[in-house]
Amino acid sequence: MGDDILPSAPRIWEHCEALARCSERADALTRVFLSKEQRAASDLVLGWMREAGMTAKLDEIGNCVGRYEGDRPGLPCLVLGSHLDTVRDAGKYDGMLGVVAAIECVHALNTKGKRLPFAIEVLGFADEEGVRFGCTLLGSRAVAGTFDPTLLEKVDHEGVSMQQALTDFGLDPAQIARAAHQRDDVLAYAELHIEQGPVLEAEGLSVGVVTAINGANRFLIEIDGMAGHAGTVPMNLRQDALAAAAECVLAIERRCASVPELVGTVGKLETLPGATNVIPGKVFFTIDIRSPRDAERLAAAADVEQAMQAICARRKVALKIDPTHEGRTAACAPWLREQIGQAIAAERLPVRELSSGAGHDGMALVDLTDIGMLFVRCKGGVSHNPAEAITLEDADTGARVFLRFIENFRPGDARA
Ligand code: GLV
Ligand code: MN
Ligand code: MN
């Protein structure tokens, strides 16, 4: 690198700890879109961006946007970032590590007084996980210019619409389109993220280059049967919504287990009215289906739908299927893979390429620009779990590689 100012791993660590304290509950990290915890996290992030020499603001959907000008103002930018929202009872690094590490890299550049022949923007996306409104990638879609305004009608668990939540947060839902970046202003998107899987750890590697982000479909399912007395209605006369849902869950598991690398999950299920002595009359559940191959994912989604229809028809319950998300497999651009690989090799580390089973903001950004990702090893491949863990050493290695990638970034390779 030629000089000895490097990203500070202890500061990355402290910042991840500080963000983890912005949580709905003290004992389980949960921070959802447009919550007061998000406000607290954003205030911290905007402050760190400014300390790192960036101008910083919230955009129209609540993303944190920091900008570090290049060797003259107004140059097209390399966009770096990840998300600041979490799942429920989350780990401290999924998303946050990428935002904090990117800020830390800019901090190092600024400390050196170094300007590059392009600008850098660091984005802390306000929603990637989709926990609050059941639809995902809201922050990155706004930036990519693909935010669907019909989603503003979606309501959260308490009946608050996205439109209302944005207004309550002090944002104007009518202005979301202004968060979109223009293609000509963006050179590429690069994200550092924990692997969330076990491959790097199994191979004794601290970092890896992502080849592609697996595509995903998500659905919200409603099954309507007939609530009734658990003691009086004979088994053959029931329209038990939960029994139907249980069959559906097993059909999803069976179908998705039939193809290597295809995965299907029912992660949330709610039974109404929800009493020991009442036959379930209504059930809501979610489905998440993913694969590295789009055709296999789409075939599985179609088969699952057909199987659920057959199950519900036989059981005389009504089925509603609401597709809440579809993201095709997003390939990382070969020229960015190569440049990230070169940064790893320059740190005298082996270059391991791997695909991502987890979804990332790049799935949305790919509609705007070429994307690349650097994975950092996480303990046991555990993620979406409070046990999520990294080492200080790996945070250090990841940030050094990322800074090297940024400093050597050659936008001229874009769309070559
Ligand atoms: C995001 O973390 C996802 O893959 O669901
Ligand atoms: Mn996640
Ligand atoms: Mn993530």
Short mmCIF file of C-alpha atoms and ligand atoms in Angstrom, two decimals:
data_model
loop_
_atom_site.label_atom_id
_atom_site.label_comp_id
_atom_site.label_asym_id
_atom_site.label_seq_id
_atom_site.Cartn_x
_atom_site.Cartn_y
_atom_site.Cartn_z
CA MET A 1 0.00 0.00 0.00
CA GLY A 2 3.06 2.14 0.36
CA ASP A 3 2.13 3.83 3.64
CA ASP A 4 1.20 2.62 7.05
CA ILE A 5 -2.17 4.18 7.77
CA LEU A 6 -4.62 1.32 7.78
CA PRO A 7 -8.22 0.83 8.88
CA SER A 8 -8.51 0.44 12.64
CA ALA A 9 -9.95 -2.96 13.53
CA PRO A 10 -10.56 -1.95 17.17
CA ARG A 11 -12.66 0.99 15.96
CA ILE A 12 -14.60 -1.30 13.61
CA TRP A 13 -15.22 -3.53 16.60
CA GLU A 14 -16.33 -0.68 18.85
CA HIS A 15 -18.67 0.66 16.19
CA CYS A 16 -20.31 -2.75 15.70
CA GLU A 17 -20.78 -2.91 19.48
CA ALA A 18 -22.28 0.58 19.54
CA LEU A 19 -24.74 -0.28 16.75
CA ALA A 20 -25.70 -3.47 18.57
CA ARG A 21 -26.89 -1.32 21.48
CA CYS A 22 -29.45 0.38 19.19
CA SER A 23 -32.02 -2.33 19.71
CA GLU A 24 -35.72 -2.71 20.47
CA ARG A 25 -34.80 -5.04 23.32
CA ALA A 26 -31.75 -5.01 25.55
CA ASP A 27 -31.42 -8.80 25.44
CA ALA A 28 -32.01 -9.45 21.71
CA LEU A 29 -30.68 -7.23 18.92
CA THR A 30 -33.61 -6.16 16.78
CA ARG A 31 -33.63 -3.00 14.67
CA VAL A 32 -36.25 -2.64 11.99
CA PHE A 33 -36.91 -0.14 9.23
CA LEU A 34 -37.99 3.36 10.37
CA SER A 35 -37.87 2.55 14.07
CA LYS A 36 -36.48 4.79 16.78
CA GLU A 37 -33.59 2.34 17.07
CA GLN A 38 -32.88 2.93 13.41
CA ARG A 39 -32.84 6.65 14.11
CA ALA A 40 -30.26 6.12 16.86
CA ALA A 41 -28.11 3.88 14.64
CA SER A 42 -28.31 6.38 11.77
CA ASP A 43 -27.22 9.24 14.05
CA LEU A 44 -24.15 7.23 15.03
CA VAL A 45 -23.34 6.29 11.43
CA LEU A 46 -23.77 9.84 10.10
CA GLY A 47 -21.45 11.06 12.86
CA TRP A 48 -18.79 8.44 12.00
CA MET A 49 -19.07 9.36 8.34
CA ARG A 50 -18.40 13.00 9.12
CA GLU A 51 -15.47 12.08 11.37
CA ALA A 52 -14.09 10.10 8.43
CA GLY A 53 -14.11 13.21 6.24
CA MET A 54 -17.38 12.65 4.40
CA THR A 55 -20.41 14.80 3.93
CA ALA A 56 -23.31 12.80 5.31
CA LYS A 57 -27.09 12.86 5.19
CA LEU A 58 -30.15 10.66 5.32
CA ASP A 59 -31.73 10.14 1.92
CA GLU A 60 -35.44 10.08 1.12
CA ILE A 61 -35.98 6.48 2.30
CA GLY A 62 -33.79 6.78 5.39
CA ASN A 63 -30.49 5.39 4.04
CA CYS A 64 -27.33 6.94 5.48
CA VAL A 65 -25.33 8.42 2.61
CA GLY A 66 -21.75 9.56 3.08
CA ARG A 67 -19.70 11.06 0.28
CA TYR A 68 -15.94 11.46 0.02
CA GLU A 69 -15.01 13.51 -3.01
CA GLY A 70 -12.31 12.41 -5.39
CA ASP A 71 -9.39 14.51 -6.56
CA ARG A 72 -11.93 17.03 -7.82
CA PRO A 73 -15.55 17.51 -6.75
CA GLY A 74 -18.45 15.87 -8.53
CA LEU A 75 -16.66 12.83 -10.01
CA PRO A 76 -18.59 9.58 -10.53
CA CYS A 77 -18.45 7.40 -7.43
CA LEU A 78 -17.56 3.93 -6.27
CA VAL A 79 -20.47 2.99 -4.00
CA LEU A 80 -19.65 0.95 -0.88
CA GLY A 81 -22.04 -0.22 1.78
CA SER A 82 -24.38 -2.69 3.37
CA HIS A 83 -27.47 -2.55 5.56
CA LEU A 84 -28.18 -1.21 9.05
CA ASP A 85 -31.43 -3.07 9.79
CA THR A 86 -31.46 -6.50 11.41
CA VAL A 87 -33.58 -9.60 11.71
CA ARG A 88 -35.15 -10.30 15.10
CA ASP A 89 -32.68 -11.50 17.73
CA ALA A 90 -29.87 -10.86 15.28
CA GLY A 91 -26.10 -10.99 15.33
CA LYS A 92 -23.94 -7.87 15.42
CA TYR A 93 -22.23 -8.15 12.05
CA ASP A 94 -24.73 -9.05 9.31
CA GLY A 95 -24.89 -5.77 7.41
CA MET A 96 -23.30 -3.54 10.03
CA LEU A 97 -19.76 -4.82 9.49
CA GLY A 98 -19.90 -3.75 5.84
CA VAL A 99 -21.06 -0.22 6.63
CA VAL A 100 -18.61 0.27 9.47
CA ALA A 101 -15.65 -1.21 7.53
CA ALA A 102 -16.37 0.99 4.50
CA ILE A 103 -16.44 4.10 6.71
CA GLU A 104 -13.20 2.97 8.32
CA CYS A 105 -11.53 2.62 4.91
CA VAL A 106 -12.54 6.20 4.05
CA HIS A 107 -11.27 7.28 7.47
CA ALA A 108 -7.86 5.81 6.56
CA LEU A 109 -7.84 7.58 3.18
CA ASN A 110 -8.80 10.85 4.79
CA THR A 111 -6.15 10.51 7.48
CA LYS A 112 -3.57 10.06 4.74
CA GLY A 113 -5.00 13.09 2.97
CA LYS A 114 -5.49 10.86 -0.05
CA ARG A 115 -8.01 11.62 -2.78
CA LEU A 116 -8.69 9.14 -5.57
CA PRO A 117 -9.57 9.77 -9.21
CA PHE A 118 -13.20 8.99 -8.32
CA ALA A 119 -15.54 9.79 -5.45
CA ILE A 120 -16.61 7.26 -2.83
CA GLU A 121 -20.11 6.99 -1.45
CA VAL A 122 -20.78 4.86 1.60
CA LEU A 123 -24.40 3.77 1.96
CA GLY A 124 -25.94 2.34 5.13
CA PHE A 125 -29.17 0.88 3.80
CA ALA A 126 -32.24 1.41 5.97
CA ASP A 127 -33.92 -1.88 5.05
CA GLU A 128 -32.49 -5.05 3.57
CA GLU A 129 -33.98 -7.74 5.79
CA GLY A 130 -37.59 -6.78 5.18
CA VAL A 131 -38.65 -7.61 8.75
CA ARG A 132 -41.10 -4.78 9.35
CA PHE A 133 -43.17 -4.78 6.16
CA GLY A 134 -42.43 -8.25 4.77
CA CYS A 135 -40.82 -6.81 1.64
CA THR A 136 -37.10 -6.60 1.38
CA LEU A 137 -34.24 -4.49 -0.09
CA LEU A 138 -36.23 -1.29 0.30
CA GLY A 139 -33.21 0.97 0.84
CA SER A 140 -31.12 -0.41 -2.01
CA ARG A 141 -34.08 -0.50 -4.39
CA ALA A 142 -34.69 3.19 -3.77
CA VAL A 143 -31.04 3.88 -4.65
CA ALA A 144 -31.25 1.66 -7.75
CA GLY A 145 -34.41 3.51 -8.84
CA THR A 146 -36.54 0.35 -8.65
CA PHE A 147 -38.54 1.06 -5.48
CA ASP A 148 -42.15 0.07 -6.11
CA PRO A 149 -44.42 2.85 -4.73
CA THR A 150 -47.34 0.42 -4.32
CA LEU A 151 -45.37 -0.99 -1.37
CA LEU A 152 -46.16 2.20 0.54
CA GLU A 153 -49.56 0.65 1.29
CA LYS A 154 -47.99 -2.34 3.11
CA VAL A 155 -48.73 -2.42 6.82
CA ASP A 156 -46.61 -3.66 9.69
CA HIS A 157 -47.71 -5.95 12.52
CA GLU A 158 -49.43 -3.05 14.26
CA GLY A 159 -51.29 -1.87 11.17
CA VAL A 160 -49.00 1.11 10.49
CA SER A 161 -48.51 1.63 6.75
CA MET A 162 -45.07 2.19 5.25
CA GLN A 163 -46.33 5.56 4.06
CA GLN A 164 -47.22 6.53 7.63
CA ALA A 165 -43.99 5.14 9.07
CA LEU A 166 -41.95 7.21 6.60
CA THR A 167 -43.90 10.33 7.52
CA ASP A 168 -43.52 9.62 11.24
CA PHE A 169 -39.76 9.26 10.65
CA GLY A 170 -39.76 12.75 9.13
CA LEU A 171 -39.47 11.61 5.50
CA ASP A 172 -41.71 12.44 2.56
CA PRO A 173 -42.92 9.25 0.82
CA ALA A 174 -43.64 11.26 -2.34
CA GLN A 175 -39.93 12.02 -2.67
CA ILE A 176 -38.49 8.47 -2.60
CA ALA A 177 -37.64 8.58 -6.29
CA ARG A 178 -35.08 11.26 -5.45
CA ALA A 179 -32.95 8.68 -3.61
CA ALA A 180 -32.22 7.03 -6.98
CA HIS A 181 -28.70 7.37 -8.33
CA GLN A 182 -28.02 7.99 -12.01
CA ARG A 183 -26.11 5.30 -13.89
CA ASP A 184 -23.49 7.73 -15.16
CA ASP A 185 -22.73 8.90 -11.63
CA VAL A 186 -21.88 5.41 -10.37
CA LEU A 187 -18.85 3.32 -11.30
CA ALA A 188 -19.63 0.14 -9.34
CA TYR A 189 -20.99 -1.18 -6.04
CA ALA A 190 -18.77 -3.15 -3.65
CA GLU A 191 -19.84 -4.66 -0.33
CA LEU A 192 -17.96 -6.31 2.49
CA HIS A 193 -20.15 -8.78 4.40
CA ILE A 194 -19.76 -11.75 6.69
CA GLU A 195 -20.07 -15.03 4.81
CA GLN A 196 -23.03 -16.33 6.89
CA GLY A 197 -21.99 -19.82 5.86
CA PRO A 198 -19.25 -22.27 6.84
CA VAL A 199 -17.05 -22.46 3.72
CA LEU A 200 -14.26 -20.01 4.60
CA GLU A 201 -13.95 -21.33 8.13
CA ALA A 202 -13.80 -24.93 6.93
CA GLU A 203 -10.95 -24.01 4.61
CA GLY A 204 -9.09 -21.88 7.14
CA LEU A 205 -9.53 -18.67 5.12
CA SER A 206 -10.32 -15.24 6.48
CA VAL A 207 -11.80 -13.73 3.30
CA GLY A 208 -13.31 -14.77 -0.04
CA VAL A 209 -14.58 -13.28 -3.29
CA VAL A 210 -18.28 -13.67 -4.09
CA THR A 211 -19.21 -14.96 -7.54
CA ALA A 212 -22.99 -14.44 -7.36
CA ILE A 213 -25.85 -13.88 -4.93
CA ASN A 214 -28.46 -16.61 -5.12
CA GLY A 215 -31.91 -15.58 -6.29
CA ALA A 216 -34.92 -15.80 -3.98
CA ASN A 217 -38.71 -15.86 -3.94
CA ARG A 218 -40.72 -15.04 -0.86
CA PHE A 219 -44.44 -15.48 -0.28
CA LEU A 220 -46.92 -14.68 2.45
CA ILE A 221 -49.52 -17.44 2.67
CA GLU A 222 -52.96 -17.23 4.26
CA ILE A 223 -55.01 -20.36 4.84
CA ASP A 224 -58.63 -19.91 5.88
CA GLY A 225 -60.42 -22.84 7.45
CA MET A 226 -63.09 -22.88 10.13
CA ALA A 227 -62.47 -22.18 13.79
CA GLY A 228 -64.46 -24.42 16.09
CA HIS A 229 -64.64 -26.19 19.43
CA ALA A 230 -61.71 -28.53 20.01
CA GLY A 231 -63.90 -30.87 22.04
CA THR A 232 -67.01 -31.13 19.92
CA VAL A 233 -66.15 -31.07 16.21
CA PRO A 234 -65.33 -34.61 14.99
CA MET A 235 -62.03 -35.01 13.18
CA ASN A 236 -63.62 -35.78 9.82
CA LEU A 237 -65.72 -32.59 9.88
CA ARG A 238 -62.92 -30.14 10.55
CA GLN A 239 -61.39 -27.49 8.32
CA ASP A 240 -58.25 -27.08 10.36
CA ALA A 241 -56.11 -24.33 8.84
CA LEU A 242 -53.02 -25.32 10.82
CA ALA A 243 -53.20 -28.98 9.83
CA ALA A 244 -53.36 -27.84 6.19
CA ALA A 245 -50.43 -25.48 6.76
CA ALA A 246 -48.44 -28.29 8.35
CA GLU A 247 -48.91 -30.40 5.24
CA CYS A 248 -47.83 -27.46 3.11
CA VAL A 249 -44.69 -26.96 5.20
CA LEU A 250 -43.71 -30.59 4.68
CA ALA A 251 -44.44 -30.39 0.94
CA ILE A 252 -42.12 -27.36 0.72
CA GLU A 253 -39.42 -29.19 2.63
CA ARG A 254 -39.74 -32.28 0.43
CA ARG A 255 -39.64 -30.33 -2.84
CA CYS A 256 -36.72 -28.15 -1.85
CA ALA A 257 -34.69 -31.08 -0.51
CA SER A 258 -34.95 -32.77 -3.90
CA VAL A 259 -32.42 -30.56 -5.72
CA PRO A 260 -28.86 -29.79 -4.58
CA GLU A 261 -28.40 -26.18 -3.39
CA LEU A 262 -32.14 -25.45 -3.62
CA VAL A 263 -33.42 -24.35 -0.18
CA GLY A 264 -36.91 -23.63 1.12
CA THR A 265 -37.87 -22.26 4.52
CA VAL A 266 -41.05 -21.50 6.42
CA GLY A 267 -39.64 -19.07 8.98
CA LYS A 268 -42.76 -17.51 10.41
CA LEU A 269 -46.16 -18.99 11.17
CA GLU A 270 -49.08 -17.48 13.03
CA THR A 271 -52.18 -19.38 14.11
CA LEU A 272 -55.52 -17.68 14.80
CA PRO A 273 -57.33 -17.46 17.05
CA GLY A 274 -54.52 -19.31 18.86
CA ALA A 275 -56.07 -21.11 21.83
CA THR A 276 -55.62 -24.62 23.19
CA ASN A 277 -59.29 -25.51 22.86
CA VAL A 278 -60.02 -23.88 19.49
CA ILE A 279 -59.49 -25.50 16.09
CA PRO A 280 -57.23 -23.12 14.14
CA GLY A 281 -59.40 -21.12 11.76
CA LYS A 282 -56.72 -19.08 10.06
CA VAL A 283 -52.99 -19.43 9.56
CA PHE A 284 -50.44 -17.08 8.06
CA PHE A 285 -46.98 -18.29 7.12
CA THR A 286 -44.05 -17.19 5.02
CA ILE A 287 -42.09 -19.12 2.39
CA ASP A 288 -38.54 -18.33 1.30
CA ILE A 289 -37.13 -20.32 -1.65
CA ARG A 290 -33.59 -19.83 -3.00
CA SER A 291 -31.20 -21.37 -5.47
CA PRO A 292 -28.07 -20.38 -7.37
CA ARG A 293 -30.00 -21.30 -10.54
CA ASP A 294 -33.04 -19.19 -11.37
CA ALA A 295 -34.79 -21.88 -13.42
CA GLU A 296 -34.63 -24.34 -10.52
CA ARG A 297 -35.94 -21.74 -8.08
CA LEU A 298 -38.84 -20.80 -10.32
CA ALA A 299 -39.72 -24.45 -10.97
CA ALA A 300 -39.72 -25.14 -7.23
CA ALA A 301 -41.91 -22.11 -6.52
CA ALA A 302 -44.42 -23.25 -9.16
CA ASP A 303 -44.46 -26.83 -7.81
CA VAL A 304 -44.89 -25.64 -4.24
CA GLU A 305 -47.84 -23.50 -5.28
CA GLN A 306 -49.45 -26.43 -7.06
CA ALA A 307 -48.87 -28.75 -4.08
CA MET A 308 -50.39 -26.24 -1.65
CA GLN A 309 -53.41 -25.78 -3.88
CA ALA A 310 -53.98 -29.55 -3.96
CA ILE A 311 -53.58 -29.85 -0.18
CA CYS A 312 -55.96 -26.97 0.54
CA ALA A 313 -58.57 -28.18 -1.98
CA ARG A 314 -58.55 -31.67 -0.43
CA ARG A 315 -58.90 -30.18 3.05
CA LYS A 316 -61.58 -27.69 1.95
CA VAL A 317 -59.69 -24.63 3.18
CA ALA A 318 -59.04 -21.46 1.20
CA LEU A 319 -55.53 -20.56 0.13
CA LYS A 320 -54.17 -17.06 -0.63
CA ILE A 321 -50.66 -16.64 -1.96
CA ASP A 322 -49.08 -13.18 -1.84
CA PRO A 323 -45.68 -12.99 -3.57
CA THR A 324 -43.76 -10.54 -1.38
CA HIS A 325 -40.35 -10.67 -3.03
CA GLU A 326 -38.60 -11.92 -6.12
CA GLY A 327 -34.91 -11.42 -6.77
CA ARG A 328 -33.08 -13.15 -9.58
CA THR A 329 -29.58 -14.48 -9.07
CA ALA A 330 -27.24 -11.50 -9.18
CA ALA A 331 -23.86 -12.19 -10.73
CA CYS A 332 -20.83 -10.32 -9.44
CA ALA A 333 -19.04 -8.66 -12.35
CA PRO A 334 -15.91 -10.55 -13.47
CA TRP A 335 -13.83 -7.34 -13.52
CA LEU A 336 -14.74 -6.58 -9.90
CA ARG A 337 -14.13 -10.20 -8.86
CA GLU A 338 -10.71 -9.90 -10.39
CA GLN A 339 -9.88 -6.63 -8.64
CA ILE A 340 -11.10 -7.95 -5.26
CA GLY A 341 -9.08 -11.13 -5.86
CA GLN A 342 -5.99 -9.05 -6.64
CA ALA A 343 -6.41 -7.16 -3.35
CA ILE A 344 -6.59 -10.48 -1.46
CA ALA A 345 -3.55 -11.87 -3.27
CA ALA A 346 -1.62 -8.68 -2.51
CA GLU A 347 -2.20 -9.41 1.19
CA ARG A 348 -0.54 -12.79 0.48
CA LEU A 349 -3.76 -14.69 1.05
CA PRO A 350 -5.27 -17.40 -1.13
CA VAL A 351 -8.07 -16.21 -3.42
CA ARG A 352 -11.15 -18.32 -2.82
CA GLU A 353 -14.29 -17.66 -4.84
CA LEU A 354 -17.70 -18.73 -3.54
CA SER A 355 -21.35 -17.97 -4.11
CA SER A 356 -23.66 -16.36 -1.56
CA GLY A 357 -26.66 -18.27 -0.27
CA ALA A 358 -27.78 -15.19 1.64
CA GLY A 359 -29.39 -12.19 -0.02
CA HIS A 360 -27.61 -8.84 -0.14
CA ASP A 361 -28.19 -5.26 -1.26
CA GLY A 362 -26.26 -6.04 -4.43
CA MET A 363 -29.37 -7.88 -5.65
CA ALA A 364 -31.00 -4.48 -6.01
CA LEU A 365 -27.92 -2.47 -6.95
CA VAL A 366 -27.23 -4.78 -9.91
CA ASP A 367 -30.02 -2.94 -11.74
CA LEU A 368 -27.97 0.25 -11.41
CA THR A 369 -24.35 -0.84 -11.77
CA ASP A 370 -21.89 -3.73 -11.66
CA ILE A 371 -21.54 -5.34 -8.23
CA GLY A 372 -18.74 -7.05 -6.32
CA MET A 373 -18.54 -8.54 -2.81
CA LEU A 374 -15.86 -9.49 -0.31
CA PHE A 375 -16.80 -12.09 2.30
CA VAL A 376 -15.27 -12.26 5.77
CA ARG A 377 -15.26 -15.55 7.70
CA CYS A 378 -17.77 -15.91 10.52
CA LYS A 379 -17.73 -18.42 13.34
CA GLY A 380 -19.34 -21.75 12.49
CA GLY A 381 -21.10 -20.11 9.54
CA VAL A 382 -23.74 -19.01 12.06
CA SER A 383 -25.81 -15.94 11.18
CA HIS A 384 -29.30 -14.51 11.76
CA ASN A 385 -28.60 -15.62 15.29
CA PRO A 386 -27.16 -13.81 18.32
CA ALA A 387 -24.26 -16.29 18.27
CA GLU A 388 -22.99 -14.67 15.05
CA ALA A 389 -19.27 -13.99 15.62
CA ILE A 390 -16.12 -12.82 13.88
CA THR A 391 -12.57 -12.28 15.11
CA LEU A 392 -10.81 -8.93 15.44
CA GLU A 393 -8.10 -10.35 13.18
CA ASP A 394 -10.58 -11.17 10.42
CA ALA A 395 -12.18 -7.73 10.72
CA ASP A 396 -8.68 -6.32 10.30
CA THR A 397 -7.87 -8.52 7.30
CA GLY A 398 -11.21 -7.81 5.64
CA ALA A 399 -10.84 -4.05 6.04
CA ARG A 400 -7.22 -4.06 4.80
CA VAL A 401 -8.22 -6.03 1.72
CA PHE A 402 -11.17 -3.72 1.14
CA LEU A 403 -9.01 -0.60 1.46
CA ARG A 404 -6.47 -2.06 -0.94
CA PHE A 405 -9.26 -2.84 -3.40
CA ILE A 406 -10.56 0.75 -3.10
CA GLU A 407 -7.16 2.34 -3.50
CA ASN A 408 -6.35 0.24 -6.57
CA PHE A 409 -9.85 0.40 -8.04
CA ARG A 410 -9.71 0.88 -11.80
CA PRO A 411 -13.06 2.17 -13.00
CA GLY A 412 -11.72 1.91 -16.54
CA ASP A 413 -12.41 -1.85 -16.35
CA ALA A 414 -16.13 -1.19 -15.93
CA ARG A 415 -18.33 -2.69 -18.60
CA ALA A 416 -15.18 -3.50 -20.60
C1 GLV B 1 -30.87 -11.56 4.11
O1 GLV B 1 -30.09 -11.59 5.04
C2 GLV B 1 -31.39 -12.79 3.61
O2 GLV B 1 -30.64 -13.50 2.92
O3 GLV B 1 -32.52 -13.15 3.96
MN MN B 2 -29.38 -10.88 7.01
MN MN B 3 -26.90 -8.97 5.38
#
